[in-house]
Amino acid sequence: MENTIGLEIIEVVEQAAIASAKWMGKGEKDIADEVAVEAMRKRMNQINMRGRIVIGEGERDDAPMLYIGEEVGICADPKAKLECSPEELIEIDIAVDPCEGTNLVAYGQPGSMAVLAISEKGGLFAAPDFYMKKLAAPPAAKGHVDINKSATENLKILSDCLDRSIEELVVVVMKRERHNDLIKEIREAGARVQLIADGDVGAAVSCGFSGTNIHALMGIGAAPEGVISAAAMRAFGGHFQGQLIYDPAIVKTGLIGESKEANIERLKSMGIEDPDKVYDANELASGETVLFAACGITSGNLMQGVRFFHGGARTQSLVISTQSKTARFVDTIHMFEQPKVVQLH
């Protein structure tokens, strides 16, 4: 899979990032999202595959969608069946967030990305558009920290695993009312808190890399993005756990579904019998081959954002693969038009 469509997957996130970055700082988060969606869809439909969107975006924010169940790729077109022999057909499941952090783009803030994860058919957990309690940590802490433990306990474990004092640890938490007690506990334990407004995929992935000065992600965020984060951490060997949050009273920001009881019934209709189950990265991204790709829209801890110049743009992307066991940073120059030739007289 990586050898066949790896480069094209990078181009998918690059095109989405470039399209969105043109709206950076203009205060139009929905347009920044919409153009990223369309650019991502257009490039995916040029790949010789049959892809199925298992995690889309837009339902929660009433934004443009690459909707769940949508098929993309050349082989998804009935007219192209002759070009896609069953022996050579690549069928993949895709989780996308064309503009992770729409507000960050709209207001010119750091850390927005175009992201996706792919695996063979059935290899990604089809998370509902609920919320998810998340815990991400570096590879050295994998299997040692636990989402069921308190933040204080996990900080002590992280301190031992990373051979750092708790005071040296930095924990990323989304700035939300629901996290006030969590933030207080982390600070009282002695660790430092980095608050983010949006976009926790980048924070989770940053835990997997030394040198980012991010040692954990804690708190509640969107469940679909949790699966994308899990795919990256699975590919990179980092720690990730997620637990679905279905009670609107906990998230305090509204949920799809009017009540806790209705949400439990919705989960059952999706085949999720234990709504309180804690999932690890191997369960959320269970495929034999998992690829994660991201491209910076605005600059963050991991990647530079899109930088435009006359006639083109420069992007920085990241692709992580379980197949090659690599994390590649890709620096790309995109030429939109030929540079103007200055005539000297």
mmCIF file of C-alpha atoms in Angstrom:
data_model
loop_
_atom_site.group_PDB
_atom_site.id
_atom_site.type_symbol
_atom_site.label_atom_id
_atom_site.label_comp_id
_atom_site.label_asym_id
_atom_site.label_seq_id
_atom_site.Cartn_x
_atom_site.Cartn_y
_atom_site.Cartn_z
ATOM 1 C CA MET A 1 0.000 0.000 0.000
ATOM 2 C CA GLU A 2 2.734 2.458 0.962
ATOM 3 C CA ASN A 3 4.724 1.784 -2.197
ATOM 4 C CA THR A 4 1.656 2.055 -4.418
ATOM 5 C CA ILE A 5 -0.097 5.183 -3.144
ATOM 6 C CA GLY A 6 2.201 6.629 -0.477
ATOM 7 C CA LEU A 7 3.364 9.627 -2.523
ATOM 8 C CA GLU A 8 -0.148 10.332 -3.748
ATOM 9 C CA ILE A 9 -1.485 10.356 -0.182
ATOM 10 C CA ILE A 10 1.078 13.023 0.654
ATOM 11 C CA GLU A 11 -0.149 15.055 -2.315
ATOM 12 C CA VAL A 12 -3.725 14.746 -1.023
ATOM 13 C CA VAL A 13 -2.892 16.505 2.260
ATOM 14 C CA GLU A 14 -0.609 18.995 0.498
ATOM 15 C CA GLN A 15 -3.373 20.124 -1.855
ATOM 16 C CA ALA A 16 -5.861 20.429 1.000
ATOM 17 C CA ALA A 17 -3.385 22.473 3.055
ATOM 18 C CA ILE A 18 -2.564 24.841 0.194
ATOM 19 C CA ALA A 19 -6.235 25.460 -0.557
ATOM 20 C CA SER A 20 -7.038 26.161 3.083
ATOM 21 C CA ALA A 21 -3.955 28.303 3.685
ATOM 22 C CA LYS A 22 -5.168 30.801 1.078
ATOM 23 C CA TRP A 23 -7.882 31.685 3.603
ATOM 24 C CA MET A 24 -5.542 31.950 6.589
ATOM 25 C CA GLY A 25 -6.323 34.971 8.752
ATOM 26 C CA LYS A 26 -9.480 35.971 6.880
ATOM 27 C CA GLY A 27 -11.900 34.951 9.641
ATOM 28 C CA GLU A 28 -13.753 32.500 7.382
ATOM 29 C CA LYS A 29 -13.424 29.103 9.055
ATOM 30 C CA ASP A 30 -16.171 27.440 7.004
ATOM 31 C CA ILE A 31 -14.637 28.520 3.703
ATOM 32 C CA ALA A 32 -11.174 27.414 4.858
ATOM 33 C CA ASP A 33 -12.718 24.008 5.592
ATOM 34 C CA GLU A 34 -14.775 23.811 2.394
ATOM 35 C CA VAL A 35 -11.871 24.482 0.031
ATOM 36 C CA ALA A 36 -9.728 21.919 1.890
ATOM 37 C CA VAL A 37 -12.486 19.314 1.526
ATOM 38 C CA GLU A 38 -12.842 19.934 -2.196
ATOM 39 C CA ALA A 39 -9.081 19.879 -2.817
ATOM 40 C CA MET A 40 -8.744 16.633 -0.855
ATOM 41 C CA ARG A 41 -11.655 15.001 -2.686
ATOM 42 C CA LYS A 42 -10.358 16.085 -6.105
ATOM 43 C CA ARG A 43 -6.879 14.637 -5.521
ATOM 44 C CA MET A 44 -8.179 11.386 -4.009
ATOM 45 C CA ASN A 45 -10.366 10.863 -7.068
ATOM 46 C CA GLN A 46 -7.198 10.819 -9.194
ATOM 47 C CA ILE A 47 -5.716 7.826 -7.336
ATOM 48 C CA ASN A 48 -6.038 4.320 -8.742
ATOM 49 C CA MET A 49 -7.916 2.888 -5.760
ATOM 50 C CA ARG A 50 -11.368 2.377 -4.316
ATOM 51 C CA GLY A 51 -11.422 4.264 -1.053
ATOM 52 C CA ARG A 52 -14.253 4.459 1.446
ATOM 53 C CA ILE A 53 -14.560 7.318 3.917
ATOM 54 C CA VAL A 54 -15.117 5.738 7.338
ATOM 55 C CA ILE A 55 -14.480 8.948 9.257
ATOM 56 C CA GLY A 56 -15.479 12.161 7.558
ATOM 57 C CA GLU A 57 -15.926 15.642 8.878
ATOM 58 C CA GLY A 58 -18.572 18.286 9.025
ATOM 59 C CA GLU A 59 -21.556 16.621 10.721
ATOM 60 C CA ARG A 60 -20.885 18.209 14.098
ATOM 61 C CA ASP A 61 -20.237 21.731 12.757
ATOM 62 C CA ASP A 62 -22.706 21.596 9.845
ATOM 63 C CA ALA A 63 -19.720 22.166 7.572
ATOM 64 C CA PRO A 64 -18.915 20.735 4.113
ATOM 65 C CA MET A 65 -18.354 17.025 4.256
ATOM 66 C CA LEU A 66 -16.363 14.173 2.904
ATOM 67 C CA TYR A 67 -19.238 12.144 4.257
ATOM 68 C CA ILE A 68 -19.052 8.750 5.916
ATOM 69 C CA GLY A 69 -19.627 6.069 3.301
ATOM 70 C CA GLU A 70 -18.510 8.246 0.389
ATOM 71 C CA GLU A 71 -16.372 6.353 -2.113
ATOM 72 C CA VAL A 72 -13.364 8.048 -3.673
ATOM 73 C CA GLY A 73 -10.697 7.087 -6.182
ATOM 74 C CA ILE A 74 -10.673 6.171 -9.847
ATOM 75 C CA CYS A 75 -12.026 2.693 -9.120
ATOM 76 C CA ALA A 76 -15.030 4.122 -7.270
ATOM 77 C CA ASP A 77 -16.308 5.456 -10.597
ATOM 78 C CA PRO A 78 -18.537 2.833 -12.281
ATOM 79 C CA LYS A 79 -17.251 3.976 -15.667
ATOM 80 C CA ALA A 80 -13.692 3.025 -14.683
ATOM 81 C CA LYS A 81 -14.330 -0.624 -13.836
ATOM 82 C CA LEU A 82 -12.441 -1.820 -16.883
ATOM 83 C CA GLU A 83 -9.320 -0.038 -15.596
ATOM 84 C CA CYS A 84 -9.518 -1.651 -12.150
ATOM 85 C CA SER A 85 -9.003 -5.392 -12.366
ATOM 86 C CA PRO A 86 -9.960 -7.314 -9.207
ATOM 87 C CA GLU A 87 -6.415 -8.666 -8.956
ATOM 88 C CA GLU A 88 -4.874 -5.194 -8.818
ATOM 89 C CA LEU A 89 -7.674 -3.295 -7.071
ATOM 90 C CA ILE A 90 -6.634 -1.524 -3.873
ATOM 91 C CA GLU A 91 -9.532 -1.143 -1.429
ATOM 92 C CA ILE A 92 -8.846 1.071 1.540
ATOM 93 C CA ASP A 93 -10.648 2.745 4.428
ATOM 94 C CA ILE A 94 -9.909 6.415 4.940
ATOM 95 C CA ALA A 95 -10.276 8.738 7.928
ATOM 96 C CA VAL A 96 -9.987 12.418 7.040
ATOM 97 C CA ASP A 97 -9.897 15.852 8.579
ATOM 98 C CA PRO A 98 -9.099 18.168 5.663
ATOM 99 C CA CYS A 99 -8.746 21.181 7.960
ATOM 100 C CA GLU A 100 -7.907 20.149 11.519
ATOM 101 C CA GLY A 101 -8.313 23.393 13.423
ATOM 102 C CA THR A 102 -10.570 25.557 11.251
ATOM 103 C CA ASN A 103 -10.535 28.371 13.816
ATOM 104 C CA LEU A 104 -6.745 28.274 13.867
ATOM 105 C CA VAL A 105 -6.692 28.912 10.118
ATOM 106 C CA ALA A 106 -9.386 31.578 10.266
ATOM 107 C CA TYR A 107 -7.529 33.589 12.896
ATOM 108 C CA GLY A 108 -3.960 32.889 11.794
ATOM 109 C CA GLN A 109 -3.064 30.817 14.838
ATOM 110 C CA PRO A 110 -0.487 28.000 14.931
ATOM 111 C CA GLY A 111 -1.047 24.266 14.663
ATOM 112 C CA SER A 112 -3.655 23.662 11.942
ATOM 113 C CA MET A 113 -3.100 20.729 9.572
ATOM 114 C CA ALA A 114 -4.693 18.735 6.784
ATOM 115 C CA VAL A 115 -4.671 15.130 8.011
ATOM 116 C CA LEU A 116 -5.782 11.653 7.014
ATOM 117 C CA ALA A 117 -5.191 8.038 7.921
ATOM 118 C CA ILE A 118 -5.650 5.009 5.683
ATOM 119 C CA SER A 119 -5.680 1.266 6.134
ATOM 120 C CA GLU A 120 -6.949 -1.752 4.283
ATOM 121 C CA LYS A 121 -10.702 -2.301 4.302
ATOM 122 C CA GLY A 122 -11.923 -2.748 7.891
ATOM 123 C CA GLY A 123 -8.683 -1.481 9.409
ATOM 124 C CA LEU A 124 -9.976 1.722 11.047
ATOM 125 C CA PHE A 125 -12.548 2.065 13.828
ATOM 126 C CA ALA A 126 -15.633 3.853 12.485
ATOM 127 C CA ALA A 127 -15.999 6.226 15.424
ATOM 128 C CA PRO A 128 -19.296 8.076 15.793
ATOM 129 C CA ASP A 129 -19.251 11.854 15.833
ATOM 130 C CA PHE A 130 -19.144 11.906 19.634
ATOM 131 C CA TYR A 131 -16.414 13.016 21.988
ATOM 132 C CA MET A 132 -13.562 10.934 23.330
ATOM 133 C CA LYS A 133 -11.433 11.045 26.458
ATOM 134 C CA LYS A 134 -7.841 10.728 25.255
ATOM 135 C CA LEU A 135 -4.415 9.960 26.613
ATOM 136 C CA ALA A 136 -1.360 10.168 24.379
ATOM 137 C CA ALA A 137 2.231 9.695 25.545
ATOM 138 C CA PRO A 138 5.704 8.930 24.130
ATOM 139 C CA PRO A 139 6.746 5.398 23.116
ATOM 140 C CA ALA A 140 8.786 4.999 26.318
ATOM 141 C CA ALA A 141 5.574 5.247 28.348
ATOM 142 C CA LYS A 142 3.530 2.907 26.153
ATOM 143 C CA GLY A 143 1.601 0.439 28.290
ATOM 144 C CA HIS A 144 2.682 2.125 31.505
ATOM 145 C CA VAL A 145 0.424 5.174 31.662
ATOM 146 C CA ASP A 146 -3.285 4.395 31.758
ATOM 147 C CA ILE A 147 -6.347 6.490 30.982
ATOM 148 C CA ASN A 148 -8.079 5.012 34.048
ATOM 149 C CA LYS A 149 -5.432 6.456 36.356
ATOM 150 C CA SER A 150 -5.510 10.023 37.628
ATOM 151 C CA ALA A 151 -3.474 12.731 35.937
ATOM 152 C CA THR A 152 -1.255 12.846 39.024
ATOM 153 C CA GLU A 153 -0.523 9.104 38.822
ATOM 154 C CA ASN A 154 0.193 9.262 35.102
ATOM 155 C CA LEU A 155 2.570 12.185 35.554
ATOM 156 C CA LYS A 156 4.564 10.177 38.102
ATOM 157 C CA ILE A 157 4.718 7.249 35.662
ATOM 158 C CA LEU A 158 5.762 9.552 32.814
ATOM 159 C CA SER A 159 8.447 11.034 35.018
ATOM 160 C CA ASP A 160 9.911 7.568 35.643
ATOM 161 C CA CYS A 161 9.593 6.385 32.024
ATOM 162 C CA LEU A 162 11.173 9.511 30.548
ATOM 163 C CA ASP A 163 13.733 10.020 33.331
ATOM 164 C CA ARG A 164 12.537 13.581 33.840
ATOM 165 C CA SER A 165 11.223 15.384 36.873
ATOM 166 C CA ILE A 166 7.494 16.101 36.837
ATOM 167 C CA GLU A 167 8.358 19.802 36.695
ATOM 168 C CA GLU A 168 10.008 19.227 33.314
ATOM 169 C CA LEU A 169 6.896 17.643 31.789
ATOM 170 C CA VAL A 170 4.546 19.532 29.458
ATOM 171 C CA VAL A 171 0.959 18.349 29.034
ATOM 172 C CA VAL A 172 -1.271 19.629 26.246
ATOM 173 C CA VAL A 173 -4.918 20.209 27.166
ATOM 174 C CA MET A 174 -7.659 21.826 25.108
ATOM 175 C CA LYS A 175 -8.882 25.056 26.688
ATOM 176 C CA ARG A 176 -12.413 24.065 27.594
ATOM 177 C CA GLU A 177 -14.576 24.515 30.693
ATOM 178 C CA ARG A 178 -14.776 20.736 31.100
ATOM 179 C CA HIS A 179 -11.010 20.620 31.677
ATOM 180 C CA ASN A 180 -10.786 23.137 34.532
ATOM 181 C CA ASP A 181 -10.319 20.441 37.200
ATOM 182 C CA LEU A 182 -7.856 18.507 35.021
ATOM 183 C CA ILE A 183 -5.744 21.608 34.422
ATOM 184 C CA LYS A 184 -5.724 22.398 38.139
ATOM 185 C CA GLU A 185 -4.625 18.837 39.001
ATOM 186 C CA ILE A 186 -1.787 18.833 36.453
ATOM 187 C CA ARG A 187 -0.469 22.128 37.760
ATOM 188 C CA GLU A 188 -0.725 21.055 41.397
ATOM 189 C CA ALA A 189 1.233 17.900 40.536
ATOM 190 C CA GLY A 190 4.034 20.177 39.328
ATOM 191 C CA ALA A 191 3.840 19.734 35.554
ATOM 192 C CA ARG A 192 3.363 22.511 33.026
ATOM 193 C CA VAL A 193 0.232 22.895 30.903
ATOM 194 C CA GLN A 194 0.148 24.014 27.281
ATOM 195 C CA LEU A 195 -3.395 25.091 26.445
ATOM 196 C CA ILE A 196 -4.613 24.827 22.865
ATOM 197 C CA ALA A 197 -7.763 26.292 21.344
ATOM 198 C CA ASP A 198 -8.309 23.544 18.752
ATOM 199 C CA GLY A 199 -6.587 20.752 16.901
ATOM 200 C CA ASP A 200 -5.515 17.955 19.258
ATOM 201 C CA VAL A 201 -4.281 15.587 16.517
ATOM 202 C CA GLY A 202 -1.049 17.541 16.222
ATOM 203 C CA ALA A 203 -0.640 17.518 19.997
ATOM 204 C CA ALA A 204 -1.087 13.742 20.172
ATOM 205 C CA VAL A 205 1.365 13.090 17.351
ATOM 206 C CA SER A 206 3.899 15.487 18.887
ATOM 207 C CA CYS A 207 4.098 13.188 21.911
ATOM 208 C CA GLY A 208 5.703 10.575 19.689
ATOM 209 C CA PHE A 209 8.674 12.765 18.777
ATOM 210 C CA SER A 210 11.471 13.777 21.108
ATOM 211 C CA GLY A 211 12.395 17.420 20.836
ATOM 212 C CA THR A 212 8.840 18.765 20.580
ATOM 213 C CA ASN A 213 8.776 19.412 24.356
ATOM 214 C CA ILE A 214 5.306 17.832 24.551
ATOM 215 C CA HIS A 215 5.077 14.794 26.786
ATOM 216 C CA ALA A 216 1.356 14.024 27.000
ATOM 217 C CA LEU A 217 -2.067 14.909 25.691
ATOM 218 C CA MET A 218 -4.894 14.643 28.215
ATOM 219 C CA GLY A 219 -8.580 15.497 28.136
ATOM 220 C CA ILE A 220 -11.668 15.217 25.982
ATOM 221 C CA GLY A 221 -11.802 15.998 22.270
ATOM 222 C CA ALA A 222 -13.573 14.809 19.152
ATOM 223 C CA ALA A 223 -13.764 11.031 18.680
ATOM 224 C CA PRO A 224 -13.100 10.944 14.898
ATOM 225 C CA GLU A 225 -9.859 12.865 15.382
ATOM 226 C CA GLY A 226 -9.010 10.375 18.123
ATOM 227 C CA VAL A 227 -8.959 7.573 15.564
ATOM 228 C CA ILE A 228 -6.669 9.594 13.287
ATOM 229 C CA SER A 229 -4.341 10.272 16.243
ATOM 230 C CA ALA A 230 -4.392 6.588 17.151
ATOM 231 C CA ALA A 231 -3.385 5.651 13.611
ATOM 232 C CA ALA A 232 -0.338 7.880 13.846
ATOM 233 C CA MET A 233 0.633 6.624 17.304
ATOM 234 C CA ARG A 234 0.085 3.006 16.257
ATOM 235 C CA ALA A 235 2.401 3.540 13.296
ATOM 236 C CA PHE A 236 4.981 5.325 15.438
ATOM 237 C CA GLY A 237 4.826 3.097 18.513
ATOM 238 C CA GLY A 238 3.502 5.756 20.843
ATOM 239 C CA HIS A 239 0.862 5.363 23.539
ATOM 240 C CA PHE A 240 -2.747 6.227 22.764
ATOM 241 C CA GLN A 241 -5.970 5.337 24.545
ATOM 242 C CA GLY A 242 -9.472 6.601 23.903
ATOM 243 C CA GLN A 243 -12.821 6.216 25.644
ATOM 244 C CA LEU A 244 -16.047 7.455 24.053
ATOM 245 C CA ILE A 245 -17.896 10.170 25.961
ATOM 246 C CA TYR A 246 -21.636 10.022 25.329
ATOM 247 C CA ASP A 247 -22.995 12.145 28.184
ATOM 248 C CA PRO A 248 -23.709 15.761 27.053
ATOM 249 C CA ALA A 249 -23.368 16.928 30.662
ATOM 250 C CA ILE A 250 -19.666 15.988 30.655
ATOM 251 C CA VAL A 251 -18.547 17.789 27.500
ATOM 252 C CA LYS A 252 -20.624 20.930 28.174
ATOM 253 C CA THR A 253 -20.440 22.009 24.535
ATOM 254 C CA GLY A 254 -23.259 20.046 22.923
ATOM 255 C CA LEU A 255 -23.255 16.621 21.342
ATOM 256 C CA ILE A 256 -24.890 14.848 18.447
ATOM 257 C CA GLY A 257 -27.870 13.351 20.278
ATOM 258 C CA GLU A 258 -30.154 15.004 22.763
ATOM 259 C CA SER A 259 -29.514 12.819 25.780
ATOM 260 C CA LYS A 260 -27.173 10.304 27.354
ATOM 261 C CA GLU A 261 -29.760 7.557 26.873
ATOM 262 C CA ALA A 262 -30.292 8.381 23.189
ATOM 263 C CA ASN A 263 -26.553 8.376 22.607
ATOM 264 C CA ILE A 264 -26.176 4.946 24.220
ATOM 265 C CA GLU A 265 -28.892 3.626 21.891
ATOM 266 C CA ARG A 266 -27.082 5.154 18.930
ATOM 267 C CA LEU A 267 -23.867 3.413 19.936
ATOM 268 C CA LYS A 268 -25.705 0.091 20.227
ATOM 269 C CA SER A 269 -27.127 0.582 16.732
ATOM 270 C CA MET A 270 -23.530 0.899 15.519
ATOM 271 C CA GLY A 271 -22.583 -2.372 17.185
ATOM 272 C CA ILE A 272 -20.896 -0.793 20.223
ATOM 273 C CA GLU A 273 -22.314 -2.765 23.149
ATOM 274 C CA ASP A 274 -19.913 -1.476 25.810
ATOM 275 C CA PRO A 275 -20.052 2.346 25.606
ATOM 276 C CA ASP A 276 -17.422 2.701 28.363
ATOM 277 C CA LYS A 277 -14.801 0.495 26.708
ATOM 278 C CA VAL A 278 -11.260 1.884 26.634
ATOM 279 C CA TYR A 279 -9.682 1.450 23.200
ATOM 280 C CA ASP A 280 -5.968 1.383 22.533
ATOM 281 C CA ALA A 281 -4.221 2.378 19.306
ATOM 282 C CA ASN A 282 -4.205 -1.204 18.011
ATOM 283 C CA GLU A 283 -7.994 -1.361 18.334
ATOM 284 C CA LEU A 284 -8.719 2.045 16.846
ATOM 285 C CA ALA A 285 -6.313 1.431 13.949
ATOM 286 C CA SER A 286 -6.264 -2.361 13.692
ATOM 287 C CA GLY A 287 -5.237 -2.782 10.064
ATOM 288 C CA GLU A 288 -2.147 -4.708 9.053
ATOM 289 C CA THR A 289 -0.921 -1.611 7.232
ATOM 290 C CA VAL A 290 -1.689 1.862 8.553
ATOM 291 C CA LEU A 291 -0.534 5.140 7.004
ATOM 292 C CA PHE A 292 -0.902 8.575 8.577
ATOM 293 C CA ALA A 293 -0.283 11.735 6.573
ATOM 294 C CA ALA A 294 -0.443 15.398 7.554
ATOM 295 C CA CYS A 295 0.539 18.712 6.024
ATOM 296 C CA GLY A 296 0.908 21.921 7.999
ATOM 297 C CA ILE A 297 -1.524 24.716 7.141
ATOM 298 C CA THR A 298 -0.251 27.108 9.796
ATOM 299 C CA SER A 299 3.082 26.427 11.485
ATOM 300 C CA GLY A 300 3.065 24.313 14.647
ATOM 301 C CA ASN A 301 5.266 22.127 16.832
ATOM 302 C CA LEU A 302 5.753 19.483 14.130
ATOM 303 C CA MET A 303 5.602 21.195 10.776
ATOM 304 C CA GLN A 304 5.917 24.519 9.032
ATOM 305 C CA GLY A 305 2.724 25.877 7.570
ATOM 306 C CA VAL A 306 2.195 26.709 3.905
ATOM 307 C CA ARG A 307 4.519 29.476 2.762
ATOM 308 C CA PHE A 308 3.494 31.224 -0.446
ATOM 309 C CA PHE A 309 5.881 32.936 -2.834
ATOM 310 C CA HIS A 310 5.350 34.507 -6.226
ATOM 311 C CA GLY A 311 4.270 31.697 -8.517
ATOM 312 C CA GLY A 312 4.147 28.899 -5.971
ATOM 313 C CA ALA A 313 4.201 27.608 -2.408
ATOM 314 C CA ARG A 314 6.308 25.520 -0.075
ATOM 315 C CA THR A 315 4.812 22.868 2.208
ATOM 316 C CA GLN A 316 6.054 20.540 4.904
ATOM 317 C CA SER A 317 4.320 17.199 5.377
ATOM 318 C CA LEU A 318 4.663 14.155 7.593
ATOM 319 C CA VAL A 319 3.880 10.558 6.651
ATOM 320 C CA ILE A 320 4.111 7.737 9.191
ATOM 321 C CA SER A 321 3.880 4.091 8.120
ATOM 322 C CA THR A 322 3.567 0.781 9.915
ATOM 323 C CA GLN A 323 4.770 -0.930 6.740
ATOM 324 C CA SER A 324 8.200 0.678 6.508
ATOM 325 C CA LYS A 325 8.284 1.681 10.206
ATOM 326 C CA THR A 326 9.271 5.210 9.222
ATOM 327 C CA ALA A 327 8.253 8.777 9.885
ATOM 328 C CA ARG A 328 9.163 10.938 6.908
ATOM 329 C CA PHE A 329 9.110 14.719 6.773
ATOM 330 C CA VAL A 330 8.588 15.878 3.204
ATOM 331 C CA ASP A 331 9.552 19.387 2.100
ATOM 332 C CA THR A 332 7.895 20.277 -1.205
ATOM 333 C CA ILE A 333 8.057 23.217 -3.595
ATOM 334 C CA HIS A 334 4.861 23.638 -5.624
ATOM 335 C CA MET A 335 5.137 25.666 -8.846
ATOM 336 C CA PHE A 336 1.805 27.190 -9.829
ATOM 337 C CA GLU A 337 3.066 29.136 -12.833
ATOM 338 C CA GLN A 338 6.243 29.960 -14.641
ATOM 339 C CA PRO A 339 8.201 32.808 -13.042
ATOM 340 C CA LYS A 340 7.984 36.041 -14.969
ATOM 341 C CA VAL A 341 11.059 36.826 -17.028
ATOM 342 C CA VAL A 342 12.271 40.354 -16.520
ATOM 343 C CA GLN A 343 13.373 41.967 -19.784
ATOM 344 C CA LEU A 344 16.396 44.206 -19.369
ATOM 345 C CA HIS A 345 16.728 47.048 -21.848
#
